[in-house]
Amino acid sequence: MLLTISTTISPATDLGYLLVKHPDRVQSFSTTGGTAHVFYPRADAHRCTVALLLEIDPVELARPAKGQHNSTLGRYVNDRPYVASSLLSVALGKVFRSALNGTSRERAELAGTAIPLEIDLPAVPCRGGGEIVERLFAPLGWQVSTTTAPLDPQFPDWGDSPYTGVRLTGTVRLAEALNHLYVLLPVLDDAKHYWVDADEVDKLLRAGSGWLGTHPDRELIARRYLAGRHSLTQSALERLRAADDQLEPETTEDAVELVEAAERRTPLVKLRRDAVLAALAETGATRVLDLGCGPGTLLLALHADQRFTEIVGADVSSGALAIAERRLKFHRMPDRQRARITLVQSALTYHDDRLRGFDAAVLMEVIEHVDESRLPALERAVFGHAAPGAVIVTTPNVEYNVHYETLDGHRHDDHRFEWTRAQFADWSARVAATFGYTVDIRPVGELDPRTGSPTQLALFRKAA
């Protein structure tokens, strides 16, 4: 069984660092039922392709403790040595363990970045054919291409082979791509070569972290991955729902805003969104970027306003983009309305030509999720490379946190920092001077004479 993964990042040979497998060496690993070989058919600065060749020993696979075929003949006469199945998933988990976990000692930053990938699987047993491949992989940001050969070209009446050639292309974090394969290969096959017990639920939720909970076919995935065992499937779905219930419906920010809503005040999330829309109206922008769009809170409002003729939502998380797509109801949207909005996976600390040339960009509650040491990279990518006509930035005002009695620390666990009004003003002035913008800073939310407002907004405009 052969799997190839290709990339065109620059330099493309950095793929070797992410996989912790040197392009100049052939490496072999003992795995379930045989041996996995890793080698690179091509490795240069422009394109790098890694191949995982899984060589199954039919005799080893046929031993009583292995395989799922009950008949004696079935243990020896089967397709397992030639198709992408749960055997390949196990090999992926063993051979590319650190890459699956999203860690890389030499290229830590790149491991967290979406990169162009092309994945080829020449023979996948698909219960449901090419349609099920599309259903499973397309919501995760992949472009899917499938091919099916006749069972025997000399006997066309026999129909098509039950095996599908699959090619996936997309801009995805390598760890996400490997976890998609790890989970979905046995789902496509609807079979596993080993006994499925309660530990498989943990494996599924671990590998599906960040994307399975929002997948439109998560019930199908859970049922097939867990070999149709009802109790395990229900356990997995209940845990996914419990995790989903922890997300606030409008935003993933902390419970501070929920308290405000409970007190029947206008929620801060709405005040912030309205302030951003008002600032956009001032600029006269019609082509707008929502950078770090998350699950689509602002995108919904932008799309509802017909003055915005082109809207792009960008986020590094494919899971967040999947939620945004679901909330926007892309599948029900008329073609003309659908054409107004595009979702792209992109890291805001890297130059992305797709984000250039827009009237305005919004970073709504984004910068505080970036390590302060990485902010200069974000500044260069957004203000320098994308260089929109206007940029709107909102971020929490840490001085206001004293008004939240139950708050201990930052407003959100993922916040890397929260700035005072003076710190935000200093940062905004420096960015404006560096990249040729003017800046106007405004309060958002209830204004306290001592601590200011809960949110602070900066409106940057390109200097004439």
PDB file of N, CA, C and O in Angstrom, residues 147-211:
ATOM      1  N   THR A 147     -10.941   8.638  -8.595  1.00  0.00           N
ATOM      2  CA  THR A 147     -11.003   7.854  -9.824  1.00  0.00           C
ATOM      3  C   THR A 147     -11.355   6.415  -9.465  1.00  0.00           C
ATOM      4  O   THR A 147     -10.908   5.898  -8.447  1.00  0.00           O
ATOM      5  N   THR A 148     -12.165   5.792 -10.314  1.00  0.00           N
ATOM      6  CA  THR A 148     -12.549   4.398 -10.117  1.00  0.00           C
ATOM      7  C   THR A 148     -12.328   3.634 -11.408  1.00  0.00           C
ATOM      8  O   THR A 148     -12.800   4.053 -12.467  1.00  0.00           O
ATOM      9  N   ALA A 149     -11.618   2.552 -11.326  1.00  0.00           N
ATOM     10  CA  ALA A 149     -11.330   1.726 -12.492  1.00  0.00           C
ATOM     11  C   ALA A 149     -12.338   0.586 -12.581  1.00  0.00           C
ATOM     12  O   ALA A 149     -12.928   0.179 -11.573  1.00  0.00           O
ATOM     13  N   PRO A 150     -12.561   0.046 -13.789  1.00  0.00           N
ATOM     14  CA  PRO A 150     -13.442  -1.127 -13.897  1.00  0.00           C
ATOM     15  C   PRO A 150     -12.839  -2.321 -13.175  1.00  0.00           C
ATOM     16  O   PRO A 150     -11.616  -2.439 -13.059  1.00  0.00           O
ATOM     17  N   LEU A 151     -13.687  -3.201 -12.702  1.00  0.00           N
ATOM     18  CA  LEU A 151     -13.210  -4.383 -12.005  1.00  0.00           C
ATOM     19  C   LEU A 151     -12.295  -5.209 -12.904  1.00  0.00           C
ATOM     20  O   LEU A 151     -11.240  -5.690 -12.478  1.00  0.00           O
ATOM     21  N   ASP A 152     -12.676  -5.337 -14.161  1.00  0.00           N
ATOM     22  CA  ASP A 152     -11.838  -5.997 -15.155  1.00  0.00           C
ATOM     23  C   ASP A 152     -12.153  -5.357 -16.502  1.00  0.00           C
ATOM     24  O   ASP A 152     -13.293  -5.467 -16.986  1.00  0.00           O
ATOM     25  N   PRO A 153     -11.170  -4.658 -17.132  1.00  0.00           N
ATOM     26  CA  PRO A 153     -11.440  -3.983 -18.406  1.00  0.00           C
ATOM     27  C   PRO A 153     -11.973  -4.922 -19.487  1.00  0.00           C
ATOM     28  O   PRO A 153     -12.693  -4.476 -20.390  1.00  0.00           O
ATOM     29  N   GLN A 154     -11.648  -6.192 -19.407  1.00  0.00           N
ATOM     30  CA  GLN A 154     -12.102  -7.126 -20.425  1.00  0.00           C
ATOM     31  C   GLN A 154     -13.543  -7.582 -20.195  1.00  0.00           C
ATOM     32  O   GLN A 154     -14.146  -8.199 -21.079  1.00  0.00           O
ATOM     33  N   PHE A 155     -14.067  -7.294 -19.009  1.00  0.00           N
ATOM     34  CA  PHE A 155     -15.434  -7.689 -18.695  1.00  0.00           C
ATOM     35  C   PHE A 155     -16.177  -6.478 -18.114  1.00  0.00           C
ATOM     36  O   PHE A 155     -16.437  -6.413 -16.898  1.00  0.00           O
ATOM     37  N   PRO A 156     -16.507  -5.487 -18.955  1.00  0.00           N
ATOM     38  CA  PRO A 156     -17.144  -4.263 -18.454  1.00  0.00           C
ATOM     39  C   PRO A 156     -18.469  -4.514 -17.746  1.00  0.00           C
ATOM     40  O   PRO A 156     -18.879  -3.705 -16.904  1.00  0.00           O
ATOM     41  N   ASP A 157     -19.131  -5.615 -18.070  1.00  0.00           N
ATOM     42  CA  ASP A 157     -20.406  -5.913 -17.422  1.00  0.00           C
ATOM     43  C   ASP A 157     -20.246  -6.184 -15.932  1.00  0.00           C
ATOM     44  O   ASP A 157     -21.227  -6.149 -15.184  1.00  0.00           O
ATOM     45  N   TRP A 158     -19.040  -6.475 -15.513  1.00  0.00           N
ATOM     46  CA  TRP A 158     -18.809  -6.724 -14.093  1.00  0.00           C
ATOM     47  C   TRP A 158     -18.893  -5.442 -13.260  1.00  0.00           C
ATOM     48  O   TRP A 158     -18.962  -5.501 -12.031  1.00  0.00           O
ATOM     49  N   GLY A 159     -18.838  -4.309 -13.938  1.00  0.00           N
ATOM     50  CA  GLY A 159     -18.955  -3.045 -13.228  1.00  0.00           C
ATOM     51  C   GLY A 159     -17.622  -2.521 -12.709  1.00  0.00           C
ATOM     52  O   GLY A 159     -16.553  -3.018 -13.070  1.00  0.00           O
ATOM     53  N   ASP A 160     -17.703  -1.498 -11.850  1.00  0.00           N
ATOM     54  CA  ASP A 160     -16.499  -0.842 -11.339  1.00  0.00           C
ATOM     55  C   ASP A 160     -15.895  -1.600 -10.166  1.00  0.00           C
ATOM     56  O   ASP A 160     -16.587  -2.323  -9.435  1.00  0.00           O
ATOM     57  N   SER A 161     -14.623  -1.382  -9.998  1.00  0.00           N
ATOM     58  CA  SER A 161     -13.910  -1.907  -8.834  1.00  0.00           C
ATOM     59  C   SER A 161     -14.446  -1.247  -7.570  1.00  0.00           C
ATOM     60  O   SER A 161     -14.872  -0.082  -7.591  1.00  0.00           O
ATOM     61  N   PRO A 162     -14.419  -1.929  -6.427  1.00  0.00           N
ATOM     62  CA  PRO A 162     -14.837  -1.305  -5.166  1.00  0.00           C
ATOM     63  C   PRO A 162     -13.777  -0.386  -4.572  1.00  0.00           C
ATOM     64  O   PRO A 162     -13.956   0.134  -3.468  1.00  0.00           O
ATOM     65  N   TYR A 163     -12.670  -0.186  -5.308  1.00  0.00           N
ATOM     66  CA  TYR A 163     -11.567   0.626  -4.795  1.00  0.00           C
ATOM     67  C   TYR A 163     -11.482   1.943  -5.549  1.00  0.00           C
ATOM     68  O   TYR A 163     -11.685   1.993  -6.767  1.00  0.00           O
ATOM     69  N   THR A 164     -11.168   2.994  -4.822  1.00  0.00           N
ATOM     70  CA  THR A 164     -11.155   4.343  -5.370  1.00  0.00           C
ATOM     71  C   THR A 164      -9.773   4.949  -5.217  1.00  0.00           C
ATOM     72  O   THR A 164      -9.174   4.877  -4.143  1.00  0.00           O
ATOM     73  N   GLY A 165      -9.280   5.550  -6.296  1.00  0.00           N
ATOM     74  CA  GLY A 165      -8.072   6.356  -6.197  1.00  0.00           C
ATOM     75  C   GLY A 165      -8.432   7.730  -5.677  1.00  0.00           C
ATOM     76  O   GLY A 165      -9.385   8.353  -6.152  1.00  0.00           O
ATOM     77  N   VAL A 166      -7.705   8.226  -4.685  1.00  0.00           N
ATOM     78  CA  VAL A 166      -8.054   9.482  -4.016  1.00  0.00           C
ATOM     79  C   VAL A 166      -6.881  10.441  -4.076  1.00  0.00           C
ATOM     80  O   VAL A 166      -5.744  10.073  -3.774  1.00  0.00           O
ATOM     81  N   ARG A 167      -7.169  11.685  -4.479  1.00  0.00           N
ATOM     82  CA  ARG A 167      -6.187  12.768  -4.398  1.00  0.00           C
ATOM     83  C   ARG A 167      -6.822  13.916  -3.615  1.00  0.00           C
ATOM     84  O   ARG A 167      -7.919  14.381  -3.930  1.00  0.00           O
ATOM     85  N   LEU A 168      -6.111  14.371  -2.601  1.00  0.00           N
ATOM     86  CA  LEU A 168      -6.550  15.490  -1.770  1.00  0.00           C
ATOM     87  C   LEU A 168      -5.568  16.639  -1.938  1.00  0.00           C
ATOM     88  O   LEU A 168      -4.357  16.439  -1.833  1.00  0.00           O
ATOM     89  N   THR A 169      -6.061  17.828  -2.205  1.00  0.00           N
ATOM     90  CA  THR A 169      -5.209  19.015  -2.274  1.00  0.00           C
ATOM     91  C   THR A 169      -5.807  20.104  -1.391  1.00  0.00           C
ATOM     92  O   THR A 169      -7.025  20.278  -1.329  1.00  0.00           O
ATOM     93  N   GLY A 170      -4.943  20.811  -0.705  1.00  0.00           N
ATOM     94  CA  GLY A 170      -5.416  21.884   0.159  1.00  0.00           C
ATOM     95  C   GLY A 170      -4.276  22.528   0.906  1.00  0.00           C
ATOM     96  O   GLY A 170      -3.126  22.077   0.845  1.00  0.00           O
ATOM     97  N   THR A 171      -4.593  23.622   1.586  1.00  0.00           N
ATOM     98  CA  THR A 171      -3.621  24.310   2.435  1.00  0.00           C
ATOM     99  C   THR A 171      -4.017  24.033   3.878  1.00  0.00           C
ATOM    100  O   THR A 171      -4.977  24.589   4.406  1.00  0.00           O
ATOM    101  N   VAL A 172      -3.295  23.117   4.489  1.00  0.00           N
ATOM    102  CA  VAL A 172      -3.685  22.542   5.773  1.00  0.00           C
ATOM    103  C   VAL A 172      -2.423  22.327   6.607  1.00  0.00           C
ATOM    104  O   VAL A 172      -1.347  22.064   6.050  1.00  0.00           O
ATOM    105  N   ARG A 173      -2.534  22.452   7.935  1.00  0.00           N
ATOM    106  CA  ARG A 173      -1.428  22.062   8.789  1.00  0.00           C
ATOM    107  C   ARG A 173      -1.151  20.571   8.584  1.00  0.00           C
ATOM    108  O   ARG A 173      -2.076  19.760   8.477  1.00  0.00           O
ATOM    109  N   LEU A 174       0.133  20.210   8.535  1.00  0.00           N
ATOM    110  CA  LEU A 174       0.482  18.815   8.309  1.00  0.00           C
ATOM    111  C   LEU A 174      -0.119  17.918   9.385  1.00  0.00           C
ATOM    112  O   LEU A 174      -0.617  16.820   9.084  1.00  0.00           O
ATOM    113  N   ALA A 175      -0.101  18.353  10.636  1.00  0.00           N
ATOM    114  CA  ALA A 175      -0.671  17.542  11.717  1.00  0.00           C
ATOM    115  C   ALA A 175      -2.154  17.288  11.479  1.00  0.00           C
ATOM    116  O   ALA A 175      -2.656  16.177  11.689  1.00  0.00           O
ATOM    117  N   GLU A 176      -2.882  18.317  11.040  1.00  0.00           N
ATOM    118  CA  GLU A 176      -4.303  18.142  10.757  1.00  0.00           C
ATOM    119  C   GLU A 176      -4.503  17.144   9.627  1.00  0.00           C
ATOM    120  O   GLU A 176      -5.385  16.280   9.692  1.00  0.00           O
ATOM    121  N   ALA A 177      -3.692  17.270   8.574  1.00  0.00           N
ATOM    122  CA  ALA A 177      -3.820  16.368   7.433  1.00  0.00           C
ATOM    123  C   ALA A 177      -3.614  14.915   7.863  1.00  0.00           C
ATOM    124  O   ALA A 177      -4.378  14.021   7.482  1.00  0.00           O
ATOM    125  N   LEU A 178      -2.581  14.660   8.652  1.00  0.00           N
ATOM    126  CA  LEU A 178      -2.301  13.300   9.096  1.00  0.00           C
ATOM    127  C   LEU A 178      -3.404  12.761  10.008  1.00  0.00           C
ATOM    128  O   LEU A 178      -3.771  11.580   9.930  1.00  0.00           O
ATOM    129  N   ASN A 179      -3.945  13.616  10.855  1.00  0.00           N
ATOM    130  CA  ASN A 179      -5.035  13.181  11.724  1.00  0.00           C
ATOM    131  C   ASN A 179      -6.312  12.920  10.930  1.00  0.00           C
ATOM    132  O   ASN A 179      -7.093  12.024  11.270  1.00  0.00           O
ATOM    133  N   HIS A 180      -6.551  13.711   9.885  1.00  0.00           N
ATOM    134  CA  HIS A 180      -7.694  13.416   9.010  1.00  0.00           C
ATOM    135  C   HIS A 180      -7.560  12.013   8.428  1.00  0.00           C
ATOM    136  O   HIS A 180      -8.525  11.230   8.426  1.00  0.00           O
ATOM    137  N   LEU A 181      -6.378  11.691   7.918  1.00  0.00           N
ATOM    138  CA  LEU A 181      -6.154  10.365   7.340  1.00  0.00           C
ATOM    139  C   LEU A 181      -6.271   9.282   8.411  1.00  0.00           C
ATOM    140  O   LEU A 181      -6.873   8.222   8.177  1.00  0.00           O
ATOM    141  N   TYR A 182      -5.684   9.532   9.560  1.00  0.00           N
ATOM    142  CA  TYR A 182      -5.666   8.540  10.636  1.00  0.00           C
ATOM    143  C   TYR A 182      -7.094   8.111  11.000  1.00  0.00           C
ATOM    144  O   TYR A 182      -7.361   6.919  11.220  1.00  0.00           O
ATOM    145  N   VAL A 183      -8.001   9.066  11.067  1.00  0.00           N
ATOM    146  CA  VAL A 183      -9.384   8.758  11.441  1.00  0.00           C
ATOM    147  C   VAL A 183     -10.192   8.256  10.249  1.00  0.00           C
ATOM    148  O   VAL A 183     -10.935   7.274  10.350  1.00  0.00           O
ATOM    149  N   LEU A 184     -10.071   8.915   9.116  1.00  0.00           N
ATOM    150  CA  LEU A 184     -11.025   8.698   8.032  1.00  0.00           C
ATOM    151  C   LEU A 184     -10.714   7.513   7.125  1.00  0.00           C
ATOM    152  O   LEU A 184     -11.605   7.015   6.436  1.00  0.00           O
ATOM    153  N   LEU A 185      -9.465   7.027   7.105  1.00  0.00           N
ATOM    154  CA  LEU A 185      -9.185   5.850   6.284  1.00  0.00           C
ATOM    155  C   LEU A 185      -9.994   4.630   6.748  1.00  0.00           C
ATOM    156  O   LEU A 185     -10.657   3.973   5.937  1.00  0.00           O
ATOM    157  N   PRO A 186      -9.987   4.284   8.032  1.00  0.00           N
ATOM    158  CA  PRO A 186     -10.846   3.161   8.453  1.00  0.00           C
ATOM    159  C   PRO A 186     -12.330   3.481   8.340  1.00  0.00           C
ATOM    160  O   PRO A 186     -13.153   2.564   8.212  1.00  0.00           O
ATOM    161  N   VAL A 187     -12.696   4.769   8.373  1.00  0.00           N
ATOM    162  CA  VAL A 187     -14.098   5.145   8.196  1.00  0.00           C
ATOM    163  C   VAL A 187     -14.540   4.876   6.762  1.00  0.00           C
ATOM    164  O   VAL A 187     -15.640   4.359   6.514  1.00  0.00           O
ATOM    165  N   LEU A 188     -13.700   5.221   5.790  1.00  0.00           N
ATOM    166  CA  LEU A 188     -14.020   4.929   4.394  1.00  0.00           C
ATOM    167  C   LEU A 188     -14.175   3.431   4.175  1.00  0.00           C
ATOM    168  O   LEU A 188     -15.098   2.968   3.500  1.00  0.00           O
ATOM    169  N   ASP A 189     -13.261   2.670   4.750  1.00  0.00           N
ATOM    170  CA  ASP A 189     -13.268   1.208   4.610  1.00  0.00           C
ATOM    171  C   ASP A 189     -14.411   0.583   5.409  1.00  0.00           C
ATOM    172  O   ASP A 189     -14.921  -0.482   5.075  1.00  0.00           O
ATOM    173  N   ASP A 190     -14.842   1.272   6.473  1.00  0.00           N
ATOM    174  CA  ASP A 190     -15.861   0.771   7.397  1.00  0.00           C
ATOM    175  C   ASP A 190     -15.450  -0.575   7.978  1.00  0.00           C
ATOM    176  O   ASP A 190     -16.249  -1.501   8.091  1.00  0.00           O
ATOM    177  N   ALA A 191     -14.170  -0.661   8.339  1.00  0.00           N
ATOM    178  CA  ALA A 191     -13.663  -1.907   8.917  1.00  0.00           C
ATOM    179  C   ALA A 191     -12.362  -1.619   9.658  1.00  0.00           C
ATOM    180  O   ALA A 191     -11.663  -0.651   9.344  1.00  0.00           O
ATOM    181  N   LYS A 192     -12.056  -2.459  10.630  1.00  0.00           N
ATOM    182  CA  LYS A 192     -10.783  -2.385  11.334  1.00  0.00           C
ATOM    183  C   LYS A 192     -10.211  -3.786  11.483  1.00  0.00           C
ATOM    184  O   LYS A 192     -10.960  -4.761  11.571  1.00  0.00           O
ATOM    185  N   HIS A 193      -8.883  -3.837  11.533  1.00  0.00           N
ATOM    186  CA  HIS A 193      -8.220  -5.139  11.608  1.00  0.00           C
ATOM    187  C   HIS A 193      -8.023  -5.602  13.047  1.00  0.00           C
ATOM    188  O   HIS A 193      -7.400  -6.631  13.281  1.00  0.00           O
ATOM    189  N   TYR A 194      -8.537  -4.848  14.015  1.00  0.00           N
ATOM    190  CA  TYR A 194      -8.348  -5.220  15.418  1.00  0.00           C
ATOM    191  C   TYR A 194      -9.646  -4.971  16.194  1.00  0.00           C
ATOM    192  O   TYR A 194     -10.556  -4.277  15.713  1.00  0.00           O
ATOM    193  N   TRP A 195      -9.711  -5.536  17.368  1.00  0.00           N
ATOM    194  CA  TRP A 195     -10.894  -5.403  18.216  1.00  0.00           C
ATOM    195  C   TRP A 195     -11.031  -3.963  18.714  1.00  0.00           C
ATOM    196  O   TRP A 195     -10.070  -3.343  19.165  1.00  0.00           O
ATOM    197  N   VAL A 196     -12.238  -3.445  18.633  1.00  0.00           N
ATOM    198  CA  VAL A 196     -12.519  -2.060  19.028  1.00  0.00           C
ATOM    199  C   VAL A 196     -13.103  -2.068  20.441  1.00  0.00           C
ATOM    200  O   VAL A 196     -14.148  -2.695  20.694  1.00  0.00           O
ATOM    201  N   ASP A 197     -12.414  -1.356  21.348  1.00  0.00           N
ATOM    202  CA  ASP A 197     -12.914  -1.257  22.718  1.00  0.00           C
ATOM    203  C   ASP A 197     -13.011   0.210  23.127  1.00  0.00           C
ATOM    204  O   ASP A 197     -12.901   1.110  22.290  1.00  0.00           O
ATOM    205  N   ALA A 198     -13.212   0.459  24.411  1.00  0.00           N
ATOM    206  CA  ALA A 198     -13.441   1.826  24.896  1.00  0.00           C
ATOM    207  C   ALA A 198     -12.250   2.744  24.643  1.00  0.00           C
ATOM    208  O   ALA A 198     -12.418   3.968  24.529  1.00  0.00           O
ATOM    209  N   ASP A 199     -11.041   2.187  24.559  1.00  0.00           N
ATOM    210  CA  ASP A 199      -9.869   3.023  24.289  1.00  0.00           C
ATOM    211  C   ASP A 199      -9.964   3.719  22.930  1.00  0.00           C
ATOM    212  O   ASP A 199      -9.359   4.777  22.725  1.00  0.00           O
ATOM    213  N   GLU A 200     -10.712   3.109  22.005  1.00  0.00           N
ATOM    214  CA  GLU A 200     -10.843   3.705  20.677  1.00  0.00           C
ATOM    215  C   GLU A 200     -11.599   5.026  20.712  1.00  0.00           C
ATOM    216  O   GLU A 200     -11.408   5.879  19.848  1.00  0.00           O
ATOM    217  N   VAL A 201     -12.465   5.200  21.686  1.00  0.00           N
ATOM    218  CA  VAL A 201     -13.170   6.484  21.820  1.00  0.00           C
ATOM    219  C   VAL A 201     -12.173   7.596  22.107  1.00  0.00           C
ATOM    220  O   VAL A 201     -12.215   8.676  21.516  1.00  0.00           O
ATOM    221  N   ASP A 202     -11.253   7.326  23.023  1.00  0.00           N
ATOM    222  CA  ASP A 202     -10.225   8.323  23.341  1.00  0.00           C
ATOM    223  C   ASP A 202      -9.352   8.620  22.123  1.00  0.00           C
ATOM    224  O   ASP A 202      -9.008   9.771  21.862  1.00  0.00           O
ATOM    225  N   LYS A 203      -8.983   7.582  21.382  1.00  0.00           N
ATOM    226  CA  LYS A 203      -8.176   7.790  20.172  1.00  0.00           C
ATOM    227  C   LYS A 203      -8.918   8.660  19.176  1.00  0.00           C
ATOM    228  O   LYS A 203      -8.348   9.569  18.565  1.00  0.00           O
ATOM    229  N   LEU A 204     -10.211   8.376  18.989  1.00  0.00           N
ATOM    230  CA  LEU A 204     -11.012   9.141  18.035  1.00  0.00           C
ATOM    231  C   LEU A 204     -11.091  10.607  18.429  1.00  0.00           C
ATOM    232  O   LEU A 204     -10.877  11.505  17.597  1.00  0.00           O
ATOM    233  N   LEU A 205     -11.378  10.881  19.696  1.00  0.00           N
ATOM    234  CA  LEU A 205     -11.523  12.270  20.134  1.00  0.00           C
ATOM    235  C   LEU A 205     -10.186  12.999  20.128  1.00  0.00           C
ATOM    236  O   LEU A 205     -10.133  14.208  19.838  1.00  0.00           O
ATOM    237  N   ARG A 206      -9.116  12.276  20.418  1.00  0.00           N
ATOM    238  CA  ARG A 206      -7.801  12.899  20.391  1.00  0.00           C
ATOM    239  C   ARG A 206      -7.405  13.269  18.956  1.00  0.00           C
ATOM    240  O   ARG A 206      -6.986  14.391  18.687  1.00  0.00           O
ATOM    241  N   ALA A 207      -7.549  12.332  18.032  1.00  0.00           N
ATOM    242  CA  ALA A 207      -7.186  12.605  16.641  1.00  0.00           C
ATOM    243  C   ALA A 207      -8.174  13.553  15.969  1.00  0.00           C
ATOM    244  O   ALA A 207      -7.813  14.270  15.031  1.00  0.00           O
ATOM    245  N   GLY A 208      -9.418  13.583  16.468  1.00  0.00           N
ATOM    246  CA  GLY A 208     -10.429  14.461  15.880  1.00  0.00           C
ATOM    247  C   GLY A 208     -10.532  15.811  16.538  1.00  0.00           C
ATOM    248  O   GLY A 208     -11.418  16.611  16.199  1.00  0.00           O
ATOM    249  N   SER A 209      -9.626  16.099  17.457  1.00  0.00           N
ATOM    250  CA  SER A 209      -9.668  17.380  18.173  1.00  0.00           C
ATOM    251  C   SER A 209      -9.577  18.553  17.202  1.00  0.00           C
ATOM    252  O   SER A 209      -8.700  18.592  16.346  1.00  0.00           O
ATOM    253  N   GLY A 210     -10.510  19.491  17.340  1.00  0.00           N
ATOM    254  CA  GLY A 210     -10.479  20.695  16.516  1.00  0.00           C
ATOM    255  C   GLY A 210     -11.255  20.601  15.220  1.00  0.00           C
ATOM    256  O   GLY A 210     -11.488  21.619  14.570  1.00  0.00           O
ATOM    257  N   TRP A 211     -11.697  19.389  14.828  1.00  0.00           N
ATOM    258  CA  TRP A 211     -12.437  19.291  13.559  1.00  0.00           C
ATOM    259  C   TRP A 211     -13.599  18.310  13.596  1.00  0.00           C
ATOM    260  O   TRP A 211     -14.617  18.540  12.936  1.00  0.00           O
TER     261      TRP A 211
END
